[in-house]
GROMACS .gro file of C-alpha atoms in nm:
model
  278
    1MET     CA    1   5.350  -0.759  -0.737
    2SER     CA    2   5.618  -0.461  -0.672
    3GLN     CA    3   5.392  -0.273  -0.437
    4MET     CA    4   5.319  -0.577  -0.208
    5PHE     CA    5   5.584  -0.774  -0.008
    6PHE     CA    6   5.531  -1.144   0.023
    7LEU     CA    7   5.669  -1.409   0.246
    8PHE     CA    8   5.674  -1.745   0.082
    9PHE     CA    9   5.648  -2.041   0.321
   10LEU     CA   10   5.720  -2.293   0.009
   11VAL     CA   11   5.844  -2.150  -0.313
   12HIS     CA   12   5.665  -2.322  -0.624
   13VAL     CA   13   6.023  -2.404  -0.756
   14PHE     CA   14   6.181  -2.697  -0.948
   15GLY     CA   15   6.436  -2.527  -1.131
   16PHE     CA   16   6.726  -2.721  -1.015
   17GLY     CA   17   6.572  -3.033  -1.184
   18LEU     CA   18   6.646  -2.870  -1.532
   19PHE     CA   19   7.032  -2.918  -1.480
   20PHE     CA   20   6.993  -3.298  -1.531
   21CYS     CA   21   6.776  -3.291  -1.829
   22GLU     CA   22   6.985  -3.421  -2.118
   23HIS     CA   23   6.756  -3.316  -2.400
   24ASP     CA   24   6.550  -2.982  -2.446
   25ASP     CA   25   6.232  -3.183  -2.503
   26VAL     CA   26   6.258  -3.336  -2.173
   27VAL     CA   27   6.277  -2.949  -2.034
   28ASP     CA   28   5.984  -2.883  -2.235
   29VAL     CA   29   5.776  -3.171  -2.085
   30PHE     CA   30   5.901  -3.106  -1.731
   31ILE     CA   31   5.781  -2.776  -1.724
   32ARG     CA   32   5.460  -2.855  -1.912
   33ARG     CA   33   5.374  -3.117  -1.651
   34SER     CA   34   5.461  -2.902  -1.368
   35VAL     CA   35   5.266  -2.609  -1.451
   36ALA     CA   36   4.984  -2.851  -1.529
   37ASN     CA   37   5.011  -2.959  -1.165
   38GLY     CA   38   4.988  -2.644  -0.983
   39ILE     CA   39   5.330  -2.483  -1.035
   40ASP     CA   40   5.284  -2.149  -1.087
   41ILE     CA   41   5.611  -1.993  -1.024
   42LEU     CA   42   5.947  -2.135  -1.194
   43ARG     CA   43   6.245  -2.006  -1.017
   44ILE     CA   44   6.521  -2.089  -1.274
   45PHE     CA   45   6.891  -2.083  -1.255
   46ASP     CA   46   7.220  -2.178  -1.395
   47ALA     CA   47   7.529  -2.259  -1.160
   48LEU     CA   48   7.745  -2.044  -1.336
   49ASN     CA   49   7.501  -1.777  -1.389
   50ASP     CA   50   7.516  -1.823  -1.784
   51MET     CA   51   7.194  -1.714  -1.929
   52ARG     CA   52   7.256  -1.933  -2.236
   53ASN     CA   53   7.181  -2.243  -2.029
   54VAL     CA   54   6.859  -2.126  -1.937
   55GLU     CA   55   6.688  -1.999  -2.252
   56ARG     CA   56   6.517  -2.314  -2.336
   57ALA     CA   57   6.350  -2.362  -1.982
   58VAL     CA   58   6.267  -1.994  -1.994
   59LYS     CA   59   6.065  -2.023  -2.338
   60ALA     CA   60   5.911  -2.328  -2.231
   61ALA     CA   61   5.778  -2.147  -1.901
   62LYS     CA   62   5.651  -1.851  -2.087
   63ARG     CA   63   5.447  -2.071  -2.326
   64GLU     CA   64   5.279  -2.250  -2.011
   65GLY     CA   65   5.200  -1.928  -1.886
   66ALA     CA   66   5.408  -1.978  -1.586
   67HIS     CA   67   5.564  -1.686  -1.382
   68VAL     CA   68   5.932  -1.682  -1.467
   69GLN     CA   69   6.177  -1.598  -1.169
   70LEU     CA   70   6.519  -1.600  -1.297
   71ALA     CA   71   6.800  -1.637  -1.005
   72MET     CA   72   7.157  -1.510  -0.977
   73ALA     CA   73   7.361  -1.774  -0.793
   74TYR     CA   74   7.534  -1.523  -0.527
   75THR     CA   75   7.874  -1.573  -0.413
   76THR     CA   76   8.221  -1.413  -0.343
   77GLY     CA   77   8.522  -1.385  -0.531
   78LYS     CA   78   8.746  -1.167  -0.756
   79ALA     CA   79   8.501  -1.182  -1.048
   80TYR     CA   80   8.172  -1.098  -0.840
   81THR     CA   81   8.174  -0.721  -0.827
   82MET     CA   82   7.870  -0.495  -0.835
   83LYS     CA   83   7.903  -0.428  -1.198
   84TYR     CA   84   7.901  -0.822  -1.263
   85TRP     CA   85   7.542  -0.853  -1.096
   86LYS     CA   86   7.377  -0.549  -1.259
   87GLU     CA   87   7.485  -0.708  -1.587
   88LEU     CA   88   7.344  -1.033  -1.516
   89ALA     CA   89   7.018  -0.875  -1.398
   90LYS     CA   90   6.989  -0.682  -1.711
   91GLN     CA   91   7.038  -0.990  -1.925
   92MET     CA   92   6.772  -1.201  -1.693
   93ALA     CA   93   6.530  -0.903  -1.767
   94ASP     CA   94   6.593  -0.905  -2.150
   95LEU     CA   95   6.542  -1.274  -2.135
   96GLY     CA   96   6.204  -1.219  -2.015
   97ALA     CA   97   6.211  -1.243  -1.645
   98ASP     CA   98   5.892  -1.188  -1.493
   99SER     CA   99   6.086  -1.107  -1.158
  100ILE     CA  100   6.452  -1.200  -1.018
  101CYS     CA  101   6.605  -1.385  -0.731
  102ILE     CA  102   6.916  -1.316  -0.528
  103LYS     CA  103   6.961  -1.677  -0.460
  104ASP     CA  104   7.223  -1.679  -0.156
  105MET     CA  105   7.254  -2.038  -0.112
  106ALA     CA  106   7.546  -2.069   0.150
  107GLY     CA  107   7.445  -1.760   0.382
  108LEU     CA  108   7.728  -1.524   0.252
  109LEU     CA  109   7.510  -1.231   0.162
  110MET     CA  110   7.622  -0.962   0.409
  111PRO     CA  111   7.355  -0.754   0.531
  112SER     CA  112   7.491  -0.400   0.386
  113TYR     CA  113   7.575  -0.548   0.049
  114ALA     CA  114   7.233  -0.689   0.052
  115GLU     CA  115   7.129  -0.344   0.081
  116ARG     CA  116   7.349  -0.230  -0.227
  117LEU     CA  117   7.256  -0.536  -0.407
  118VAL     CA  118   6.859  -0.502  -0.391
  119LYS     CA  119   6.870  -0.155  -0.496
  120THR     CA  120   7.106  -0.208  -0.770
  121VAL     CA  121   6.907  -0.501  -0.939
  122LYS     CA  122   6.571  -0.319  -0.889
  123ARG     CA  123   6.710   0.011  -1.047
  124ALA     CA  124   6.841  -0.171  -1.350
  125THR     CA  125   6.550  -0.369  -1.431
  126LYS     CA  126   6.251  -0.240  -1.260
  127LEU     CA  127   6.146  -0.600  -1.174
  128PRO     CA  128   6.030  -0.729  -0.836
  129VAL     CA  129   6.338  -0.888  -0.649
  130HIS     CA  130   6.320  -1.127  -0.391
  131VAL     CA  131   6.601  -1.270  -0.159
  132HIS     CA  132   6.696  -1.642  -0.072
  133SER     CA  133   6.922  -1.702   0.197
  134HIS     CA  134   7.021  -1.978   0.440
  135CYS     CA  135   7.079  -1.963   0.803
  136THR     CA  136   7.425  -2.155   0.814
  137SER     CA  137   7.633  -1.873   0.868
  138GLY     CA  138   7.382  -1.730   1.126
  139ILE     CA  139   7.363  -1.406   0.892
  140ALA     CA  140   7.022  -1.447   0.709
  141PRO     CA  141   6.785  -1.271   0.936
  142MET     CA  142   6.974  -0.962   0.917
  143THR     CA  143   7.039  -0.989   0.556
  144TYR     CA  144   6.687  -1.018   0.524
  145LEU     CA  145   6.591  -0.706   0.713
  146LYS     CA  146   6.821  -0.513   0.509
  147ALA     CA  147   6.693  -0.631   0.192
  148VAL     CA  148   6.333  -0.529   0.319
  149GLU     CA  149   6.457  -0.184   0.411
  150ALA     CA  150   6.595  -0.178   0.063
  151GLY     CA  151   6.283  -0.254  -0.104
  152CYS     CA  152   6.282  -0.621  -0.192
  153ASP     CA  153   5.935  -0.752  -0.284
  154GLY     CA  154   6.013  -1.117  -0.109
  155ILE     CA  155   6.193  -1.339   0.114
  156ASP     CA  156   6.194  -1.721   0.146
  157THR     CA  157   6.139  -1.841   0.502
  158ALA     CA  158   6.068  -2.186   0.661
  159ILE     CA  159   5.818  -2.261   0.935
  160SER     CA  160   6.012  -2.298   1.274
  161PRO     CA  161   6.049  -2.638   1.352
  162LEU     CA  162   6.254  -2.668   0.995
  163ALA     CA  163   6.399  -2.326   1.005
  164MET     CA  164   6.763  -2.196   1.098
  165GLY     CA  165   7.077  -2.393   1.048
  166THR     CA  166   7.122  -2.500   0.673
  167SER     CA  167   6.749  -2.417   0.630
  168GLN     CA  168   6.608  -2.055   0.602
  169PRO     CA  169   6.502  -1.796   0.861
  170ALA     CA  170   6.183  -1.881   1.061
  171THR     CA  171   5.869  -1.754   0.908
  172GLU     CA  172   5.671  -1.669   1.242
  173ALA     CA  173   6.000  -1.448   1.356
  174MET     CA  174   6.058  -1.285   1.015
  175TYR     CA  175   5.695  -1.218   0.980
  176GLN     CA  176   5.677  -1.024   1.309
  177ALA     CA  177   5.990  -0.849   1.229
  178VAL     CA  178   5.880  -0.690   0.890
  179LYS     CA  179   5.503  -0.673   0.911
  180ASN     CA  180   5.490  -0.344   1.033
  181MET     CA  181   5.790  -0.228   0.785
  182VAL     CA  182   5.625  -0.285   0.471
  183ARG     CA  183   5.284  -0.372   0.307
  184CYS     CA  184   5.285  -0.748   0.392
  185SER     CA  185   5.077  -1.070   0.318
  186GLU     CA  186   4.865  -1.087   0.620
  187LEU     CA  187   4.963  -1.423   0.786
  188LYS     CA  188   4.718  -1.602   1.061
  189GLN     CA  189   4.943  -1.654   1.370
  190ASP     CA  190   4.698  -1.930   1.473
  191LYS     CA  191   4.742  -2.131   1.142
  192MET     CA  192   5.141  -2.090   1.205
  193MET     CA  193   5.121  -2.237   1.529
  194GLU     CA  194   4.930  -2.539   1.396
  195ALA     CA  195   5.204  -2.576   1.120
  196ALA     CA  196   5.483  -2.567   1.342
  197ASP     CA  197   5.318  -2.825   1.572
  198TYR     CA  198   5.273  -3.071   1.285
  199PHE     CA  199   5.625  -3.038   1.178
  200ARG     CA  200   5.778  -3.031   1.518
  201GLU     CA  201   5.645  -3.372   1.569
  202LEU     CA  202   5.782  -3.469   1.215
  203ARG     CA  203   6.112  -3.335   1.245
  204ARG     CA  204   6.122  -3.530   1.614
  205THR     CA  205   6.037  -3.861   1.407
  206ALA     CA  206   6.298  -3.768   1.144
  207GLU     CA  207   6.586  -3.738   1.410
  208ALA     CA  208   6.483  -4.038   1.595
  209ASP     CA  209   6.539  -4.264   1.273
  210GLY     CA  210   6.845  -4.106   1.166
  211ARG     CA  211   6.707  -3.918   0.838
  212MET     CA  212   6.772  -3.581   0.996
  213ASP     CA  213   7.093  -3.488   1.149
  214ARG     CA  214   7.062  -3.218   1.420
  215LYS     CA  215   7.407  -3.095   1.344
  216VAL     CA  216   7.276  -2.939   1.029
  217MET     CA  217   7.028  -2.719   1.208
  218GLU     CA  218   7.343  -2.548   1.422
  219THR     CA  219   7.488  -2.233   1.287
  220ASP     CA  220   7.833  -2.279   1.150
  221THR     CA  221   8.032  -1.959   1.099
  222LYS     CA  222   8.281  -2.155   0.886
  223THR     CA  223   8.077  -2.173   0.584
  224LEU     CA  224   8.174  -1.794   0.537
  225HIS     CA  225   8.493  -1.921   0.431
  226TYR     CA  226   8.385  -2.264   0.265
  227GLN     CA  227   8.109  -2.117   0.127
  228ILE     CA  228   7.898  -2.449   0.117
  229PRO     CA  229   7.537  -2.398   0.043
  230GLY     CA  230   7.295  -2.525   0.300
  231GLY     CA  231   7.154  -2.810   0.077
  232MET     CA  232   7.525  -2.943  -0.013
  233LEU     CA  233   7.616  -2.940   0.336
  234SER     CA  234   7.339  -3.145   0.480
  235ASN     CA  235   7.363  -3.408   0.207
  236LEU     CA  236   7.760  -3.407   0.233
  237ARG     CA  237   7.734  -3.505   0.608
  238MET     CA  238   7.482  -3.775   0.557
  239GLN     CA  239   7.692  -3.907   0.268
  240MET     CA  240   7.997  -3.931   0.450
  241LYS     CA  241   7.819  -4.106   0.741
  242GLU     CA  242   7.664  -4.370   0.525
  243GLN     CA  243   8.027  -4.433   0.355
  244GLY     CA  244   8.216  -4.452   0.715
  245LEU     CA  245   8.408  -4.125   0.631
  246GLU     CA  246   8.218  -3.887   0.898
  247ASP     CA  247   8.551  -3.847   1.097
  248ARG     CA  248   8.701  -3.684   0.800
  249TYR     CA  249   8.430  -3.427   0.740
  250GLU     CA  250   8.635  -3.145   0.875
  251GLU     CA  251   8.918  -3.231   0.639
  252VAL     CA  252   8.679  -3.226   0.340
  253LEU     CA  253   8.554  -2.866   0.433
  254ARG     CA  254   8.901  -2.719   0.454
  255GLU     CA  255   8.961  -2.880   0.103
  256ILE     CA  256   8.667  -2.745  -0.074
  257PRO     CA  257   8.778  -2.375  -0.083
  258ARG     CA  258   9.092  -2.497  -0.278
  259VAL     CA  259   8.925  -2.705  -0.508
  260ARG     CA  260   8.680  -2.422  -0.586
  261LYS     CA  261   8.983  -2.192  -0.682
  262ASP     CA  262   9.130  -2.437  -0.893
  263LEU     CA  263   8.806  -2.449  -1.110
  264GLY     CA  264   8.804  -2.070  -1.124
  265GLU     CA  265   8.588  -1.983  -0.843
  266PRO     CA  266   8.243  -2.094  -0.946
  267PRO     CA  267   7.930  -2.025  -0.748
  268LEU     CA  268   7.877  -2.331  -0.518
  269VAL     CA  269   7.516  -2.451  -0.596
  270THR     CA  270   7.357  -2.749  -0.776
  271PRO     CA  271   7.533  -2.909  -0.960
  272SER     CA  272   7.875  -2.739  -0.920
  273SER     CA  273   7.874  -2.775  -0.544
  274GLN     CA  274   7.807  -3.163  -0.559
  275ILE     CA  275   8.090  -3.165  -0.802
  276VAL     CA  276   8.370  -2.996  -0.598
  277GLY     CA  277   8.231  -3.166  -0.266
  278THR     CA  278   8.279  -3.509  -0.451
   0.00000   0.00000   0.00000
């Protein structure tokens, strides 16, 4: 895996579901059934980057023979130094991770820092490193390129009609950008075009019946300050619209950094992002 660069259209991951499992036996069954139904990579993370909270899930995934990818929820703040990320990566390796994901859920990871971070994690663990980012702030494609140059082993992308904005960089564009830089999985241009045509029509339908808001597909550099992850941003706008509070959207965005600071600057990712947003 470390010798081959992979682009992931659809990451076989349901790690976020584990946050809502009350009992350990539910975690075990969830993972067992996931693997039995074809999920071969489990990306597991904790909202506070506390590895004690993922031990059970890792053991269950290992028992089922799945690939365990532990993810660090990337954010910024006084506590989040390069030393912090290095020690976290070592904890993940000690716990039995098969690979590590740098999960930049809000599009905050700057290109130069991504280069340093990828190199640091790879040196500290000798494990494959993937990078996951969102285009909310518009930075992600540049961050991906620097991560690739630094030796990352995979990046998460989305087919173009469902890319950019709160989603990931476009698969077709990133493939063209990196295919001559590294040993890259060969993707078929005609198949990507076919997939894009299908999802373009699906997007039009979703926009027409209100299931998808065009605004969440736009670049919003304010996320660099508010630190709202892509998934939360799209859900928050829809929830406020349903409650007749859409006119107070900007007010809520301004309040989020203050609430996060009051709580000790946790990474904003499921479920901490929903807690702060609420």
